XYZ file of C-alpha atoms in Angstrom:
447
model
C 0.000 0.000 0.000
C 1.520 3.576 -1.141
C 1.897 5.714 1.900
C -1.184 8.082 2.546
C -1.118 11.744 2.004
C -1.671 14.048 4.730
C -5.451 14.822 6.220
C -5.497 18.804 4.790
C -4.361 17.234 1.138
C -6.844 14.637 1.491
C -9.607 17.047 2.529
C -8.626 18.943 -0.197
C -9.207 16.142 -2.981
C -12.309 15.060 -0.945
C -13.763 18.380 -1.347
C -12.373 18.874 -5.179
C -14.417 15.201 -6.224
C -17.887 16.329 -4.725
C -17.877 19.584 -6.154
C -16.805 18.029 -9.262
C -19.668 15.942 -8.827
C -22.449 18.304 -8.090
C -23.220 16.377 -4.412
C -23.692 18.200 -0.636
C -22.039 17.367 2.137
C -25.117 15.690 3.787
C -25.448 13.354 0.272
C -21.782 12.516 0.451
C -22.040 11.421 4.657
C -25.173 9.352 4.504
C -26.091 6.883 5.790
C -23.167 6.143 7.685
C -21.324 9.630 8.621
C -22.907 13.338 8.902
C -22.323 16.689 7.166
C -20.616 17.899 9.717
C -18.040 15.119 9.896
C -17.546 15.661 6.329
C -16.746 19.441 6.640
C -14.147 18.758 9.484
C -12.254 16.396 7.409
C -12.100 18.820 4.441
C -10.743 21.121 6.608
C -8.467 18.655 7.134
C -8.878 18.712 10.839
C -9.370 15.239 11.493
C -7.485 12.149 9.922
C -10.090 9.875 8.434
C -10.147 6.043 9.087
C -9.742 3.433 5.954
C -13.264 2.424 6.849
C -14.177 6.512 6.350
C -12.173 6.751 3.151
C -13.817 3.621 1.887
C -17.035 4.933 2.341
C -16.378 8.340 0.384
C -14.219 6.948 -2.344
C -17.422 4.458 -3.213
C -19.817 7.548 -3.154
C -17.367 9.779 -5.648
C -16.647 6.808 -7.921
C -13.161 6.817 -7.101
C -10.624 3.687 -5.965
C -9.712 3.896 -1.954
C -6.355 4.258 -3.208
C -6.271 7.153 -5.279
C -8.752 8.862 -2.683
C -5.554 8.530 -0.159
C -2.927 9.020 -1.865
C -3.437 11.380 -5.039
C -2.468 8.167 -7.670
C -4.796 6.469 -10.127
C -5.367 3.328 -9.073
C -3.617 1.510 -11.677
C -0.697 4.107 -11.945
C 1.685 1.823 -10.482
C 0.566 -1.357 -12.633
C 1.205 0.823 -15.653
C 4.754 1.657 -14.526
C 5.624 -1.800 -14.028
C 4.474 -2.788 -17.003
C 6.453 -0.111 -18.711
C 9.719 -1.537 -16.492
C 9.202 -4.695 -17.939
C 9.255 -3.149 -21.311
C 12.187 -1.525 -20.687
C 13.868 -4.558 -19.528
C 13.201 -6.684 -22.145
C 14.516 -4.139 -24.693
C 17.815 -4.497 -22.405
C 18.106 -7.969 -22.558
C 17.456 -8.217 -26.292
C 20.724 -5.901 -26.513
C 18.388 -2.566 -27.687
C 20.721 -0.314 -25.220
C 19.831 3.070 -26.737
C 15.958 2.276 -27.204
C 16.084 0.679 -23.131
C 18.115 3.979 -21.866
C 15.345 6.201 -23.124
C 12.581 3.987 -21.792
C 14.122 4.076 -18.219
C 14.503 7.318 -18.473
C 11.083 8.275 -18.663
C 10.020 5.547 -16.025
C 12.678 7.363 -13.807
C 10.515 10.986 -14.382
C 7.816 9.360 -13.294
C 8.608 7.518 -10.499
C 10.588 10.374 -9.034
C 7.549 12.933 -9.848
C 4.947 10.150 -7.797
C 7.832 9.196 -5.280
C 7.688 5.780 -5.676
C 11.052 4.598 -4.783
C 10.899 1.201 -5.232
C 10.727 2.115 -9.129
C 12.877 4.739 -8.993
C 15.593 2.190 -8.031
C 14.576 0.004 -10.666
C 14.649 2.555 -12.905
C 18.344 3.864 -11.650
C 19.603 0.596 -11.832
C 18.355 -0.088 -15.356
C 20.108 3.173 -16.434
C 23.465 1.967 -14.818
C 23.052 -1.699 -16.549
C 22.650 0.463 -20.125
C 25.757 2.329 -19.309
C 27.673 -0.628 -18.662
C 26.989 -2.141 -21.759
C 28.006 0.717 -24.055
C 31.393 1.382 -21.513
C 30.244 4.527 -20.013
C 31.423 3.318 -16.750
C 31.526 6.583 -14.265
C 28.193 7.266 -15.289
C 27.233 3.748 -15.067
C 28.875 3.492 -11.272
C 27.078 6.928 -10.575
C 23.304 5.566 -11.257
C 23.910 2.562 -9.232
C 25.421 4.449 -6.404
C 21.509 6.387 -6.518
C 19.761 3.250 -6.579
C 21.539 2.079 -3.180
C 20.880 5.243 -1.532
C 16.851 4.947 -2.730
C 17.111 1.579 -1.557
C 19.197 2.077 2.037
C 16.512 0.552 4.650
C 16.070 -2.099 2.356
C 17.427 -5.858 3.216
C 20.623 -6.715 1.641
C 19.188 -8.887 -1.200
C 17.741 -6.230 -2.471
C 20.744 -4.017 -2.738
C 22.447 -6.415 -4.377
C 22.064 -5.765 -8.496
C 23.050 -1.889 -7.682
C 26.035 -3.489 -5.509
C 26.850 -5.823 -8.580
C 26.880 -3.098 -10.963
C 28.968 -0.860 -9.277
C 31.675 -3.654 -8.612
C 31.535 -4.593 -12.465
C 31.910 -0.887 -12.923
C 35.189 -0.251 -10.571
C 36.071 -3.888 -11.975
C 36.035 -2.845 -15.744
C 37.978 0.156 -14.897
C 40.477 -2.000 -14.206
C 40.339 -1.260 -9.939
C 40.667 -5.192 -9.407
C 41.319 -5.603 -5.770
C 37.932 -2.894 -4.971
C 35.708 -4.985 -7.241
C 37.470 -8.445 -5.468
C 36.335 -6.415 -2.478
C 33.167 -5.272 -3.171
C 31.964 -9.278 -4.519
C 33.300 -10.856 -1.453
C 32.522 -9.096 1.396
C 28.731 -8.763 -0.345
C 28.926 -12.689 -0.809
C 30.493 -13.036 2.916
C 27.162 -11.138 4.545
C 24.585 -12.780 2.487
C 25.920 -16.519 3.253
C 27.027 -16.091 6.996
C 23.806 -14.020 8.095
C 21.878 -16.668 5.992
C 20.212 -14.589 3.689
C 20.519 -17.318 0.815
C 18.855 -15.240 -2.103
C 19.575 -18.007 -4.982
C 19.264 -14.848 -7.590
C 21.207 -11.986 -5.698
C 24.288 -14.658 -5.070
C 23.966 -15.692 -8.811
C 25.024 -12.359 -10.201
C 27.528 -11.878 -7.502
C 29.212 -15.163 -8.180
C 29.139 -14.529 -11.841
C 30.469 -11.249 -11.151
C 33.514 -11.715 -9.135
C 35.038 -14.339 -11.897
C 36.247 -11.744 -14.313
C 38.202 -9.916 -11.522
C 39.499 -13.281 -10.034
C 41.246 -14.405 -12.949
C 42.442 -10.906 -13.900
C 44.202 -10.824 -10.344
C 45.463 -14.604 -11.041
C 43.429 -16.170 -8.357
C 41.873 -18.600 -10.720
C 41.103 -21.761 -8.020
C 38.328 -18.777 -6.646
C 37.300 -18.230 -10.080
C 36.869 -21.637 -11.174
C 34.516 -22.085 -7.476
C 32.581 -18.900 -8.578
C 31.916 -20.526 -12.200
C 30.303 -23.799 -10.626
C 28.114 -21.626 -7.782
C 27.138 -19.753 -10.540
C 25.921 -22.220 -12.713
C 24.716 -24.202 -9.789
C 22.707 -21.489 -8.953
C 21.659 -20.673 -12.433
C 17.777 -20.664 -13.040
C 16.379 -23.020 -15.499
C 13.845 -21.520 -17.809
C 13.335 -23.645 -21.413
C 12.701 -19.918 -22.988
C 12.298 -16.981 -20.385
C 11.589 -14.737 -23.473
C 8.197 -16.338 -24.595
C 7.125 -16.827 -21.180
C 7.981 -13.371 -20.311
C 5.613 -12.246 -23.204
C 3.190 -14.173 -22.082
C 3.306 -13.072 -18.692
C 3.381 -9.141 -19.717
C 0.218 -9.675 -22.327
C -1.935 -12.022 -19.705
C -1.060 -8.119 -17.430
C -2.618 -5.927 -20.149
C -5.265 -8.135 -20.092
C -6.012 -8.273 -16.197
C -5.200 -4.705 -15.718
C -7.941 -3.606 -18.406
C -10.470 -5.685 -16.429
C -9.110 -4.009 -13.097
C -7.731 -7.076 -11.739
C -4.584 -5.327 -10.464
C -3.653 -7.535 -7.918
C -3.243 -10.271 -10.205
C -1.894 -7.902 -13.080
C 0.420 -7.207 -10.534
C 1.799 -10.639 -9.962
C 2.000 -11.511 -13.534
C 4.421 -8.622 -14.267
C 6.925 -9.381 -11.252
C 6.893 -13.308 -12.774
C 7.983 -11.462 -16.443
C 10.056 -8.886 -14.315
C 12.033 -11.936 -12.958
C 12.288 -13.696 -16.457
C 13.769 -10.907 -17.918
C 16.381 -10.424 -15.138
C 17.306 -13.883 -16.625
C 17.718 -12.861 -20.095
C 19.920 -10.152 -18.926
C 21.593 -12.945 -16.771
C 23.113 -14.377 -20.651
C 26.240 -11.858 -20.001
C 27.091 -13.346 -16.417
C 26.678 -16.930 -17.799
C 28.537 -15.903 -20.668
C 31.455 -15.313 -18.181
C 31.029 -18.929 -16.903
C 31.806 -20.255 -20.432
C 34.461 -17.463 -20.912
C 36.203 -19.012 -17.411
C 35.426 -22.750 -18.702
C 37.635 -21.654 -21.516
C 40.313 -19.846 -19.961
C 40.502 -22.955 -17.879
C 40.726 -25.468 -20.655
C 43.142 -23.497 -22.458
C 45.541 -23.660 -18.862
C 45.235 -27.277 -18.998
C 46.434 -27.291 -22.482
C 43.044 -28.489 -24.257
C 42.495 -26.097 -26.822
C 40.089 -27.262 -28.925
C 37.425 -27.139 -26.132
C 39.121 -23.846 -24.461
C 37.934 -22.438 -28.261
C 34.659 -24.019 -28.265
C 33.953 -22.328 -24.735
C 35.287 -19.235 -25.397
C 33.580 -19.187 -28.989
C 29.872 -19.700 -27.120
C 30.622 -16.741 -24.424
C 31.551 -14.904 -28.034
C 28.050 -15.643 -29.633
C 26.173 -14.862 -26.038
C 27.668 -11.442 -25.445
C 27.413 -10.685 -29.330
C 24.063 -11.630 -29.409
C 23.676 -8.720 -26.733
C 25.367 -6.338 -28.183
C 27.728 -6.244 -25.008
C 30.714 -4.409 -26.510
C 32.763 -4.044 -23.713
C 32.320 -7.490 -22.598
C 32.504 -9.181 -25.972
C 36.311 -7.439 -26.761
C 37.438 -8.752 -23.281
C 36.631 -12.278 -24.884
C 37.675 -11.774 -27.922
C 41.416 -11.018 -26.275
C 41.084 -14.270 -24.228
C 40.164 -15.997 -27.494
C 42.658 -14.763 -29.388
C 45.090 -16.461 -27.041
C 44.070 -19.431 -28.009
C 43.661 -19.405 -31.923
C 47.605 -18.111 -31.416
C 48.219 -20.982 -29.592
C 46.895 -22.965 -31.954
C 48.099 -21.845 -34.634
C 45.794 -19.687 -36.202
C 48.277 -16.095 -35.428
C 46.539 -14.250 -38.303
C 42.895 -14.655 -37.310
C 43.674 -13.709 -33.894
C 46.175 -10.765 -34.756
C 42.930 -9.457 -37.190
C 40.190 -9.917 -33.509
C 42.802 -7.944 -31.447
C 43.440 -5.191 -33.809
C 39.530 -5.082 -34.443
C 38.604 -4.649 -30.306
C 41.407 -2.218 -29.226
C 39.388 0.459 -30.343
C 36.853 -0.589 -27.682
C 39.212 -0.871 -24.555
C 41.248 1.916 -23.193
C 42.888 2.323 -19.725
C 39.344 3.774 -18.602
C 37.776 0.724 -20.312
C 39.129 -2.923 -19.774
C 42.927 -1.630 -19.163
C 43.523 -5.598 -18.248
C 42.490 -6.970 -21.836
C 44.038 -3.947 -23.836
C 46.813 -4.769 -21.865
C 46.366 -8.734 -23.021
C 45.922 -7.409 -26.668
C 48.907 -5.173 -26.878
C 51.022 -8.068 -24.928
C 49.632 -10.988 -27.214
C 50.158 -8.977 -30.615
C 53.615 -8.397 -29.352
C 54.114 -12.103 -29.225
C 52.580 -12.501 -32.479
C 54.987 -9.783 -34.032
C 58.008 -11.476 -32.131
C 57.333 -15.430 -34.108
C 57.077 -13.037 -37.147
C 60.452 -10.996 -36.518
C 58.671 -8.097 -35.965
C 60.942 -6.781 -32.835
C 60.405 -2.855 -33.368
C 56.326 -3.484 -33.382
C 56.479 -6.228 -30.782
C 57.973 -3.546 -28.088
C 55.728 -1.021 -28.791
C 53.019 -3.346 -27.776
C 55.061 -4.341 -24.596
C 55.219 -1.404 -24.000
C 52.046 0.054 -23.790
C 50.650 -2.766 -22.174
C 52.913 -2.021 -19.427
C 51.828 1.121 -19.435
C 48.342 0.109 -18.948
C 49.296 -2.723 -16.387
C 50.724 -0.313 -14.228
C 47.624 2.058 -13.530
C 45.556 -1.099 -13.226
C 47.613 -2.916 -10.709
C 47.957 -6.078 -12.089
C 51.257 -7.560 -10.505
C 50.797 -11.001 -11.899
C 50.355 -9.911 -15.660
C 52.877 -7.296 -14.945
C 55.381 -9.594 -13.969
C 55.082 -11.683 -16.932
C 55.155 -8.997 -19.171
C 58.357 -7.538 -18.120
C 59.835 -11.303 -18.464
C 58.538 -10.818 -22.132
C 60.416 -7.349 -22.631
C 63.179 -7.812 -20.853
C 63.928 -11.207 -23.208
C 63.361 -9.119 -26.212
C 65.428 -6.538 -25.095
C 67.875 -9.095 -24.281
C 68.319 -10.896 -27.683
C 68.638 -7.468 -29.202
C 71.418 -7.026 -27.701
C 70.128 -3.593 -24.937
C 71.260 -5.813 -21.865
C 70.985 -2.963 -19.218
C 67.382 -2.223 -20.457
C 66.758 -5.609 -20.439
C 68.266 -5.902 -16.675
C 65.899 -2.741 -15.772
C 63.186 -4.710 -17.200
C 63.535 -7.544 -14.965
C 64.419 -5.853 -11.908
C 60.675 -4.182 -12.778
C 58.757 -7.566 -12.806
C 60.405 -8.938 -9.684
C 59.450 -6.073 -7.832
C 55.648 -6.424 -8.295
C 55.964 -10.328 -7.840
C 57.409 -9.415 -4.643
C 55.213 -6.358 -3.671
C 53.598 -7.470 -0.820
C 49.824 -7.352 -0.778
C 49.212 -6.991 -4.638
C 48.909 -10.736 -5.849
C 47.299 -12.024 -2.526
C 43.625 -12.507 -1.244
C 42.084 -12.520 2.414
C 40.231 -15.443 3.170
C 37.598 -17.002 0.913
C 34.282 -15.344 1.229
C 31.897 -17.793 3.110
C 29.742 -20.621 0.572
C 26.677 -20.935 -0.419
C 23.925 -23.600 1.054
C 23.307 -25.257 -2.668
């Protein structure tokens, strides 16, 4: 129930109805109340019961609830229904057309004060900016959503938490996204607030920054909560659809209640269609694994699926981070010219802003790829920027190996104190202390 407007307001609108609709006082009280109760409460000297309220919205042909509160009855049906238009445009990777659809919901939820779909709304806006890489904006709308949603219960904060990890996280801030995941994961499964859907996108979540930060034993657990966890719906879409039309249809009989209910069930399905990027990470760690363990041909078949999910999205940010990790392995196999052409193709979408850890991967692989083709001048220049880009995001691991990678070029051309400098570089941030290690495990989930 929306919260109830003050007894002068309401005596206001009580007032406004029956002159609107030509009746007295004494016709609007009978039988049950009297004129003169009527006048007090449009003075607005008397706060009148639900049983009062009742009784007057019946006699001006109004619902109880827009007699209390200002709002058409089915005003907040309609919004929903308009959220759940705006996520499904999201999740079928319209980003543009979704953006302008929140945006609107936003203008009216703020202008009605309904914060529950102002928060919605916020953190529909942030998911939009993460999937065209406008990342401080992003991080600033789900920042709003948590404050609209403070009081709320932990489970409910979570998607704005999420999102702003995944936005420090693809800014390349690794350790406050690590952060972030696990000490949100750590309060939801020790204070038992086992929310299969809120620890879902966290687990997803957190495996991008794990393996970035080289703590892939975490990120391979993450991958197997997460698709343990992982709802099973044969097509979310078309039930969605059917959920949202079976609304329209309640809601122009006045059913809201049940209107209502149908639109959180498509609400819910399409928070699963958006889910397709964060399972698209669980293949994309399936083949990062496979292609550690040496089996290739499955580390491409993995990473090829993540490819097509994210693609299918239109999740550019997320889809050149793949592509990098993909890359990696048609090199390895073999196939140097097909992955040179991906890499050269997705550094235009990652910057040290925007996925510094993969255009750090690019620059590093097509250095490799320019050192088996005797390429030495163009293979530094890619050393070196990635190191550049290592460096502000704090990767010691990657950084490590990279400066193994320049210091042995430098080395077999001969620049032995450069190549000495660049060594005495990577052993520092191997040693640093703090930079490759993680606290304890965050506590696990009761699957």
């Amino acid at each position: 129930m929306a919260k109830r407007d003050d007894p002068e307001t309401i005596g206001r609108r009580v007032q406004r109805l029956r002159h609107e609709r030509g009746l007295t006082q004494r016709q609007l009280a009978e039988p049950v109340y009297t004129p003169a109760y009527v006048s007090t409460l449009e003075a607005g000297r008397v706060r009148p019961s639900d049983e009062a309220l009742r009784h007057l919205a019946e006699r001006l042909g109004v619902a109880f609830e827009e007699l209390a509160t200002g709002r058409p009855a089915h005003l907040v049906t309609d919004l929903r229904l308009r959220l759940t238009e705006a996520q499904r445009t999201l999740a079928t990777g319209e980003t543009e057309g979704a953006a302008e659809l929140y945006d609107r919901l936003l203008a009216e939820a703020e202008r009605h004060e309904l914060a529950d779909l102002r928060a919605e709304a916020l953190l529909g806006l942030g998911e939009c900016a993460l999937e065209t890489g406008e990342l401080e904006r992003g991080r600033a709308y789900f920042e709003r959503s948590e404050q609209v949603l403070a009081g709320a219960p932990l489970p409910a904060r979570v998607p704005a938490l999420r999102g702003r990890a995944v936005s420090h996280y693809l800014a390349g801030e690794l350790r406050y996204a690590v952060y972030l995941f696990e000490s949100t994961l750590d309060e939801l499964n020790r204070t038992g607030l086992h929310d299969p859907d809120a620890l879902l996108l966290l687990y997803a979540g957190v495996i991008g920054p794990y393996m970035d930060m080289g703590a892939h034993a975490r990120a391979a657990q993450a991958a197997e909560f997460a698709l343990a966890l992982a709802p099973r719906a044969g097509d979310p879409a078309l039930v969605a659809r059917m959920h949202r039309s079976v609304a329209r249809t309640l809601l122009a009989e006045g059913r809201l209640a049940e209107a209502d209910a149908s639109l959180a069930k498509a609400a819910e399905l399409y928070r699963q269609l958006q889910l397709r990027t964060e399972l698209a990470n669980c293949h994309w760690m399936r083949g990062y694994v496979c292609a550690q363990n040496g089996e290739l041909g499955r580390a491409e078949e993995e990473l090829r699926a993540a490819h097509g999910m994210l693609t299918a999205k239109r999740a550019a940010l997320y889809t050149s981070q793949v592509v990098v990790e993909l890359a990696d392995v048609l090199h390895r196999r073999g196939k140097s010219e097909e992955a040179a052409g991906l890499l050269r193709d997705v550094l235009g979408d990652l910057s040290s802003e925007r996925g510094a850890v993969h255009a750090a991967a690019a620059h590093r692989l097509l250095g490799i790829i320019a050192e088996d083709a005797r390429d030495t001048e163009a293979a530094e220049e890619h050393y070196v920027r990635a190191l550049s880009l290592l460096e502000r995001a704090g990767a010691a691991g990657d950084l490590a190996d990279l400066c193994r990678l320049l210091g042995d070029l430098l080395r077999r051309t001969g620049r032995v104190e450069a190549a000495l400098d660049a060594y005495r570089t990577g052993l520092g941030h191997r040693t640093a202390p703090g930079t490759t290690t993680l606290g304890p495990a965050p506590a696990p989930p009761l699957l």
